[in-house]
Short mmCIF file of C-alpha atoms (C1' of nucleotides) in Angstrom, two decimals:
data_model
loop_
_atom_site.label_atom_id
_atom_site.label_comp_id
_atom_site.label_asym_id
_atom_site.label_seq_id
_atom_site.Cartn_x
_atom_site.Cartn_y
_atom_site.Cartn_z
CA UNK A 21 104.67 123.81 73.67
CA UNK A 22 101.40 124.83 72.70
CA UNK A 23 100.47 121.49 75.02
CA UNK A 24 102.91 122.77 77.85
CA UNK A 25 101.06 126.16 78.11
CA UNK A 26 97.38 124.59 77.85
CA UNK A 27 98.39 122.14 80.40
CA UNK A 28 99.83 124.82 82.93
CA UNK A 29 96.60 127.07 82.45
CA UNK A 30 94.57 123.80 83.25
CA UNK A 31 96.68 123.23 86.52
CA UNK A 32 96.84 127.01 87.69
CA UNK A 33 93.04 127.32 87.14
CA UNK A 34 92.39 124.11 89.37
CA UNK A 35 95.03 125.31 91.72
CA UNK A 36 93.33 128.68 91.96
CA UNK A 37 89.88 126.89 92.42
CA UNK A 38 91.05 125.05 95.30
CA UNK A 39 92.49 128.39 97.01
CA UNK A 40 96.55 127.56 96.00
CA UNK A 41 98.66 129.46 93.62
CA UNK A 42 100.76 128.47 91.05
CA UNK A 43 104.48 129.82 92.35
CA UNK A 44 107.43 130.12 89.83
CA UNK A 45 108.86 126.93 91.33
CA UNK A 46 105.54 125.02 91.08
CA UNK A 47 105.71 126.20 87.96
CA UNK A 48 108.69 125.09 86.90
CA UNK A 49 107.95 121.39 88.47
CA UNK A 50 104.80 121.27 86.67
CA UNK A 51 106.35 121.65 83.49
CA UNK A 52 109.21 119.08 84.54
CA UNK A 53 106.63 116.66 84.90
CA UNK A 54 105.01 117.64 81.39
CA UNK A 55 108.26 116.72 79.72
CA UNK A 56 108.88 113.21 81.40
CA UNK A 57 106.98 110.71 82.85
CA UNK A 58 107.16 108.70 85.83
CA UNK A 59 110.07 110.56 87.55
CA UNK A 60 110.49 109.99 91.19
CA UNK A 61 110.55 113.21 93.89
CA UNK A 62 114.96 113.12 93.54
CA UNK A 63 114.78 112.99 89.30
CA UNK A 64 112.15 116.00 89.38
CA UNK A 65 114.48 117.85 92.11
CA UNK A 66 117.54 117.25 89.70
CA UNK A 67 115.54 118.51 86.55
CA UNK A 68 114.23 121.32 88.26
CA UNK A 69 117.64 122.51 89.24
CA UNK A 70 118.77 122.35 86.42
CA UNK A 71 116.27 125.30 85.24
CA UNK A 72 116.35 126.97 88.56
CA UNK A 73 119.29 126.18 91.05
CA UNK A 74 117.45 127.55 93.95
CA UNK A 75 114.73 125.23 94.22
CA UNK A 76 114.77 122.57 97.64
CA UNK A 77 113.94 119.19 97.60
CA UNK A 78 111.54 119.84 100.26
CA UNK A 79 109.27 122.26 97.97
CA UNK A 80 109.50 119.30 95.14
CA UNK A 81 107.64 116.65 97.47
CA UNK A 82 105.22 119.77 99.03
CA UNK A 83 104.48 120.10 95.52
CA UNK A 84 103.78 116.93 94.36
CA UNK A 85 101.99 115.92 97.12
CA UNK A 86 99.68 119.29 96.46
CA UNK A 87 99.04 118.14 92.97
CA UNK A 88 98.47 114.59 93.97
CA UNK A 89 95.77 115.89 96.60
CA UNK A 90 94.36 117.36 93.86
CA UNK A 91 94.35 114.65 91.37
CA UNK A 92 96.17 116.90 88.97
CA UNK A 93 99.10 114.09 88.82
CA UNK A 94 99.25 110.18 89.69
CA UNK A 95 101.44 109.21 92.44
CA UNK A 96 102.74 105.25 91.93
CA UNK A 97 104.95 103.36 94.02
CA UNK A 98 106.54 100.04 92.55
CA UNK A 99 107.82 97.52 94.33
CA UNK A 100 111.07 99.36 95.19
CA UNK A 101 108.96 102.13 97.20
CA UNK A 102 110.41 104.91 95.74
CA UNK A 103 107.62 107.35 94.20
CA UNK A 104 106.78 108.26 91.06
CA UNK A 105 104.61 110.62 89.62
CA UNK A 106 102.69 111.24 86.36
CA UNK A 107 100.25 113.93 84.69
CA UNK A 108 96.73 112.79 84.72
CA UNK A 109 95.61 113.54 81.58
CA UNK A 110 92.36 111.81 81.16
CA UNK A 111 89.43 113.41 82.48
CA UNK A 112 88.53 109.65 84.11
CA UNK A 113 90.23 109.01 87.31
CA UNK A 114 91.05 105.69 86.90
CA UNK A 115 94.81 104.61 87.11
CA UNK A 116 96.11 103.49 84.19
CA UNK A 117 97.78 100.26 84.13
CA UNK A 118 101.62 99.83 83.93
CA UNK A 119 104.17 97.28 82.38
CA UNK A 120 107.91 97.29 84.00
CA UNK A 121 110.30 95.50 82.27
CA UNK A 122 112.29 93.51 84.56
CA UNK A 123 115.11 93.34 82.65
CA UNK A 124 115.96 97.18 81.70
CA UNK A 125 113.42 98.61 84.00
CA UNK A 126 111.47 100.71 81.44
CA UNK A 127 107.66 101.67 82.66
CA UNK A 128 105.13 101.72 79.52
CA UNK A 129 101.63 102.90 80.04
CA UNK A 130 98.21 101.22 79.27
CA UNK A 131 95.41 103.96 79.67
CA UNK A 132 92.52 101.95 78.61
CA UNK A 133 90.72 100.56 81.22
CA UNK A 134 90.88 96.71 81.24
CA UNK A 135 89.58 96.14 84.45
CA UNK A 136 85.94 97.21 84.13
CA UNK A 137 84.14 93.60 84.05
CA UNK A 138 86.64 92.03 86.68
CA UNK A 139 85.53 95.09 88.76
CA UNK A 140 81.82 94.36 88.43
CA UNK A 141 82.40 91.02 89.55
CA UNK A 142 84.60 91.81 92.40
CA UNK A 143 82.07 94.28 93.77
CA UNK A 144 79.30 91.55 93.22
CA UNK A 145 81.29 88.51 94.80
CA UNK A 146 83.08 90.32 97.88
CA UNK A 147 80.46 93.29 98.46
CA UNK A 148 83.66 95.34 98.18
CA UNK A 149 82.55 99.00 96.62
CA UNK A 150 85.51 99.72 94.33
CA UNK A 151 86.73 103.55 94.12
CA UNK A 152 90.33 102.70 92.46
CA UNK A 153 92.82 100.49 91.59
CA UNK A 154 96.53 99.81 91.12
CA UNK A 155 97.95 97.04 88.26
CA UNK A 156 100.99 96.43 87.06
CA UNK A 157 102.34 93.64 84.98
CA UNK A 158 106.03 92.61 85.70
CA UNK A 159 107.77 91.23 82.31
CA UNK A 160 109.97 91.54 79.54
CA UNK A 161 109.70 94.32 77.27
CA UNK A 162 109.48 94.72 73.09
CA UNK A 163 113.12 95.84 72.80
CA UNK A 164 114.64 93.65 76.05
CA UNK A 165 112.73 90.46 74.21
CA UNK A 166 114.46 91.33 71.03
CA UNK A 167 117.76 91.45 72.34
CA UNK A 168 117.37 88.09 74.12
CA UNK A 169 115.50 86.22 71.25
CA UNK A 170 118.60 85.79 69.42
CA UNK A 171 120.76 84.52 71.83
CA UNK A 172 118.58 82.03 73.47
CA UNK B 27 98.06 73.28 115.14
CA UNK B 28 97.82 70.78 112.59
CA UNK B 29 97.76 73.27 109.98
CA UNK B 30 100.66 75.02 111.34
CA UNK B 31 102.96 72.00 111.95
CA UNK B 32 102.10 70.82 108.50
CA UNK B 33 103.19 74.44 106.95
CA UNK B 34 106.35 74.64 108.93
CA UNK B 35 107.41 71.32 107.73
CA UNK B 36 107.00 71.93 104.08
CA UNK B 37 109.11 75.15 104.83
CA UNK B 38 111.60 73.84 106.76
CA UNK B 39 112.31 70.88 104.05
CA UNK B 40 112.08 73.75 101.15
CA UNK B 41 114.79 75.66 103.21
CA UNK B 42 116.86 72.91 103.36
CA UNK B 43 116.76 72.05 100.22
CA UNK B 44 118.42 75.13 99.06
CA UNK B 45 120.99 74.66 101.95
CA UNK B 46 119.46 76.76 104.78
CA UNK B 47 118.59 75.86 107.91
CA UNK B 48 115.11 76.62 110.04
CA UNK B 49 116.65 78.30 113.17
CA UNK B 50 114.56 78.64 116.10
CA UNK B 51 114.50 82.15 115.31
CA UNK B 52 113.34 81.60 111.52
CA UNK B 53 110.83 79.33 113.32
CA UNK B 54 109.12 81.69 115.39
CA UNK B 55 108.93 84.29 112.44
CA UNK B 56 107.43 81.50 110.41
CA UNK B 57 104.52 80.45 113.08
CA UNK B 58 104.18 84.30 113.36
CA UNK B 59 103.62 84.53 109.34
CA UNK B 60 101.42 81.43 109.98
CA UNK B 61 99.04 82.91 112.39
CA UNK B 62 98.56 86.51 110.77
CA UNK B 63 98.60 87.92 107.49
CA UNK B 64 99.55 90.75 105.94
CA UNK B 65 101.91 91.58 108.56
CA UNK B 66 104.99 94.02 108.00
CA UNK B 67 108.52 93.49 109.70
CA UNK B 68 107.92 95.85 112.35
CA UNK B 69 104.89 93.97 113.07
CA UNK B 70 106.39 90.41 112.85
CA UNK B 71 109.17 91.82 114.96
CA UNK B 72 106.62 92.79 117.70
CA UNK B 73 104.50 89.28 117.70
CA UNK B 74 108.02 87.61 117.60
CA UNK B 75 109.22 89.66 120.66
CA UNK B 76 106.25 88.35 122.63
CA UNK B 77 107.01 84.69 122.18
CA UNK B 78 110.76 85.12 122.25
CA UNK B 79 112.54 88.57 123.51
CA UNK B 80 116.06 88.14 121.94
CA UNK B 81 115.29 88.21 118.24
CA UNK B 82 116.57 91.65 116.51
CA UNK B 83 114.85 93.47 113.68
CA UNK B 84 117.63 92.77 111.40
CA UNK B 85 116.90 89.09 111.91
CA UNK B 86 113.29 89.55 110.76
CA UNK B 87 114.44 91.40 107.50
CA UNK B 88 116.60 88.74 106.62
CA UNK B 89 114.24 86.10 107.25
CA UNK B 90 111.41 87.11 105.21
CA UNK B 91 114.01 88.45 102.52
CA UNK B 92 115.46 84.81 102.15
CA UNK B 93 111.60 83.33 102.52
CA UNK B 94 110.66 85.73 99.87
CA UNK B 95 113.52 84.97 97.64
CA UNK B 96 112.44 81.07 98.06
CA UNK B 97 108.48 82.50 96.83
CA UNK B 98 107.50 81.15 99.89
CA UNK B 99 106.26 83.95 101.01
CA UNK B 100 105.04 87.00 99.12
CA UNK B 101 106.09 90.14 99.67
CA UNK B 102 103.85 93.30 98.82
CA UNK B 103 104.21 97.03 99.48
CA UNK B 104 100.72 98.72 99.10
CA UNK B 105 101.11 102.81 98.23
CA UNK B 106 102.16 103.71 101.77
CA UNK B 107 105.78 102.12 101.16
CA UNK B 108 105.71 99.35 103.57
CA UNK B 109 106.09 95.84 102.59
CA UNK B 110 104.14 93.47 103.62
CA UNK B 111 104.40 89.58 104.08
CA UNK B 112 101.78 86.68 103.53
CA UNK B 113 102.97 82.65 103.33
CA UNK B 114 102.53 81.42 99.77
CA UNK B 115 99.66 78.89 100.18
CA UNK B 116 98.64 78.48 96.41
CA UNK B 117 101.34 76.43 94.21
CA UNK B 118 100.89 78.52 91.43
CA UNK B 119 103.31 81.47 91.74
CA UNK B 120 101.28 84.11 90.73
CA UNK B 121 100.17 86.96 93.40
CA UNK B 122 97.08 87.17 94.35
CA UNK B 123 94.69 90.06 94.06
CA UNK B 124 94.22 92.33 97.19
CA UNK B 125 90.95 94.29 98.43
CA UNK B 126 92.42 97.42 100.54
CA UNK B 127 89.62 99.33 102.54
CA UNK B 128 90.28 103.17 102.20
CA UNK B 129 88.19 103.51 105.22
CA UNK B 130 89.46 100.75 108.11
CA UNK B 131 92.84 99.93 106.32
CA UNK B 132 91.43 96.07 106.23
CA UNK B 133 93.01 93.92 103.86
CA UNK B 134 91.20 90.98 101.53
CA UNK B 135 92.78 88.48 99.32
CA UNK B 136 90.84 87.50 95.91
CA UNK B 137 93.31 83.87 95.14
CA UNK B 138 91.46 83.17 91.91
CA UNK B 139 93.36 84.89 88.92
CA UNK B 140 90.97 86.87 87.08
CA UNK B 141 93.41 88.75 84.86
CA UNK B 142 94.70 85.40 82.30
CA UNK B 143 92.41 86.84 79.83
CA UNK B 144 93.80 90.24 80.10
CA UNK B 145 97.42 89.50 80.55
CA UNK B 146 97.10 87.62 76.53
CA UNK B 147 95.43 90.66 75.25
CA UNK B 148 98.24 92.64 76.83
CA UNK B 149 100.59 90.33 75.65
CA UNK B 150 99.42 90.43 71.95
CA UNK B 151 98.91 94.72 71.59
CA UNK B 152 101.93 95.28 73.66
CA UNK B 153 104.51 92.42 72.94
CA UNK B 154 105.11 92.63 76.54
CA UNK B 155 106.15 89.00 78.28
CA UNK B 156 104.43 88.84 81.16
CA UNK B 157 106.28 87.40 83.94
CA UNK B 158 103.89 88.56 86.97
CA UNK B 159 101.18 91.33 88.37
CA UNK B 160 100.47 93.34 91.14
CA UNK B 161 96.58 94.05 91.45
CA UNK B 162 94.98 96.10 94.21
CA UNK B 163 91.47 97.56 94.50
CA UNK B 164 90.92 100.56 96.72
CA UNK B 165 87.55 100.76 97.93
CA UNK B 166 85.32 100.07 100.88
CA UNK B 167 84.80 97.15 102.19
CA UNK B 168 81.58 95.22 103.32
CA UNK B 169 81.43 96.17 107.05
CA UNK B 170 82.43 99.72 106.05
CA UNK B 171 79.50 99.92 103.42
CA UNK B 172 77.17 98.83 106.08
CA UNK B 173 78.30 101.06 108.72
CA UNK B 174 78.07 104.30 106.37
CA UNK B 175 75.18 102.85 104.67
CA UNK B 176 72.33 103.74 107.33
CA UNK B 177 73.56 107.42 107.76
CA UNK B 178 73.83 108.76 104.09
"C1'" DC C 1 137.50 75.13 112.82
"C1'" DT C 2 134.94 76.35 109.47
"C1'" DT C 3 130.25 77.79 107.93
"C1'" DG C 4 126.16 80.30 108.23
"C1'" DG C 5 122.92 82.66 111.24
"C1'" DT C 6 122.40 86.13 115.08
"C1'" DG C 7 121.92 90.77 117.58
"C1'" DC C 8 123.47 95.34 117.45
"C1'" DA C 9 124.39 99.65 116.26
"C1'" DA C 10 125.34 102.67 112.65
"C1'" DA C 11 124.60 103.75 107.91
"C1'" DC C 12 121.29 104.59 104.61
"C1'" DG C 13 117.90 106.15 101.33
"C1'" DT C 14 113.45 108.78 100.97
"C1'" DT C 15 110.12 111.50 102.64
"C1'" DT C 16 108.52 114.84 106.40
"C1'" DT C 17 108.98 118.44 109.38
"C1'" DG C 18 110.56 123.14 112.06
"C1'" DC C 19 111.57 127.13 111.64
"C1'" DA C 20 113.24 131.31 110.22
"C1'" DG C 21 112.67 134.06 106.16
"C1'" DT C 22 110.59 135.14 101.64
"C1'" DA C 23 106.82 137.06 98.45
"C1'" DT C 24 102.44 138.28 97.57
"C1'" DC C 25 98.06 140.33 98.42
"C1'" DG D 30 100.82 143.17 107.95
"C1'" DA D 31 98.55 138.39 107.53
"C1'" DT D 32 98.94 134.81 104.66
"C1'" DA D 33 100.44 131.31 101.94
"C1'" DC D 34 105.06 129.69 100.23
"C1'" DT D 35 109.70 128.49 100.60
"C1'" DG D 36 114.76 126.71 101.57
"C1'" DC D 37 117.65 124.59 104.59
"C1'" DA D 38 118.83 121.60 107.56
"C1'" DA D 39 117.80 118.39 111.01
"C1'" DA D 40 114.52 114.17 111.98
"C1'" DA D 41 111.60 110.42 111.02
"C1'" DC D 42 110.75 106.28 108.78
"C1'" DG D 43 111.47 101.77 106.96
"C1'" DT D 44 115.18 99.07 105.42
"C1'" DT D 45 120.32 97.44 104.65
"C1'" DT D 46 125.01 96.63 106.63
"C1'" DG D 47 129.48 95.54 108.91
"C1'" DC D 48 131.15 93.58 112.66
"C1'" DA D 49 131.98 90.42 116.54
"C1'" DC D 50 130.09 87.16 118.35
"C1'" DC D 51 127.23 82.21 118.58
"C1'" DA D 52 125.76 77.71 116.91
"C1'" DA D 53 126.01 73.20 114.90
"C1'" DG D 54 128.21 70.08 111.71
#
DNA sequence: CTTGGTGCAAACGTTTTGCAGTATC
DNA sequence: GATACTGCAAAACGTTTGCACCAAG
């Protein structure tokens, strides 16, 4: 709960710095985002309604849009076209890399930025100034590998 | 025209090998995909209607789905959630990397696979068997850099 | 005549928007 | 009382599907 309180405080400050408020609805949404990762808007909405039944889906969308604009959370869309949201804990603005299991759908994050050298090469070879990146690996996670190993 | 004819011939063969036909509608769609890259379904539909006004949008969707399943084209979805399609010229099954200009929206491709070493490291460190990847760099393209350089 | 393919329109799931009402300063 | 924010419902958007019709072997 310490961590939650701290994170909310930081977000509250950044909101006020930009002229926005941390309304009760926004606070509940942020708490949900702290508790669980990779949630879609619908999933946030469900979790939020469990705590405060009066919140509308539109508020969820408007809040995650606001938080994304302020770079407080990351919005990521995999191939299914559904946007998912994660708190942006690291100060560095780069997106983490994702490991997406094709079997069970689990999403893992790799916080370490492994693209630095590649980005330098791309910038040199293509005269393209890189601001951000999205990298997702599709494959089979550790758990699913174990399950299938014994059978095949 | 040589290139177009060859590409269509290859696609026709692969379709027949899998028990499908190259209908007139499918042929027109393929020709459009040969002529332009990174088209959305809607854009394919527009281009196709210019050549043959009777084709329906559903046929476009069904065709690109079929071609994607047969790995004849790549489907890629950027952060806007709109799927785009590209002919898969290289035999290797890996997705190219993309350079997306935040200023003008231009999409460039990097065919060379630069992730091989990183994938080895991820597989070792996370016990995750990688099957495919999606890598997009967001930044400013050469043309837009030139335009803004003089002003700032 | 059977099978696969098509066009149209309707349905779908996610996201956005208009608007009237609410809370806050 | 002005401003930012909310909830609801409707609309918008890209995409998929049901179905009757068509084409080809």
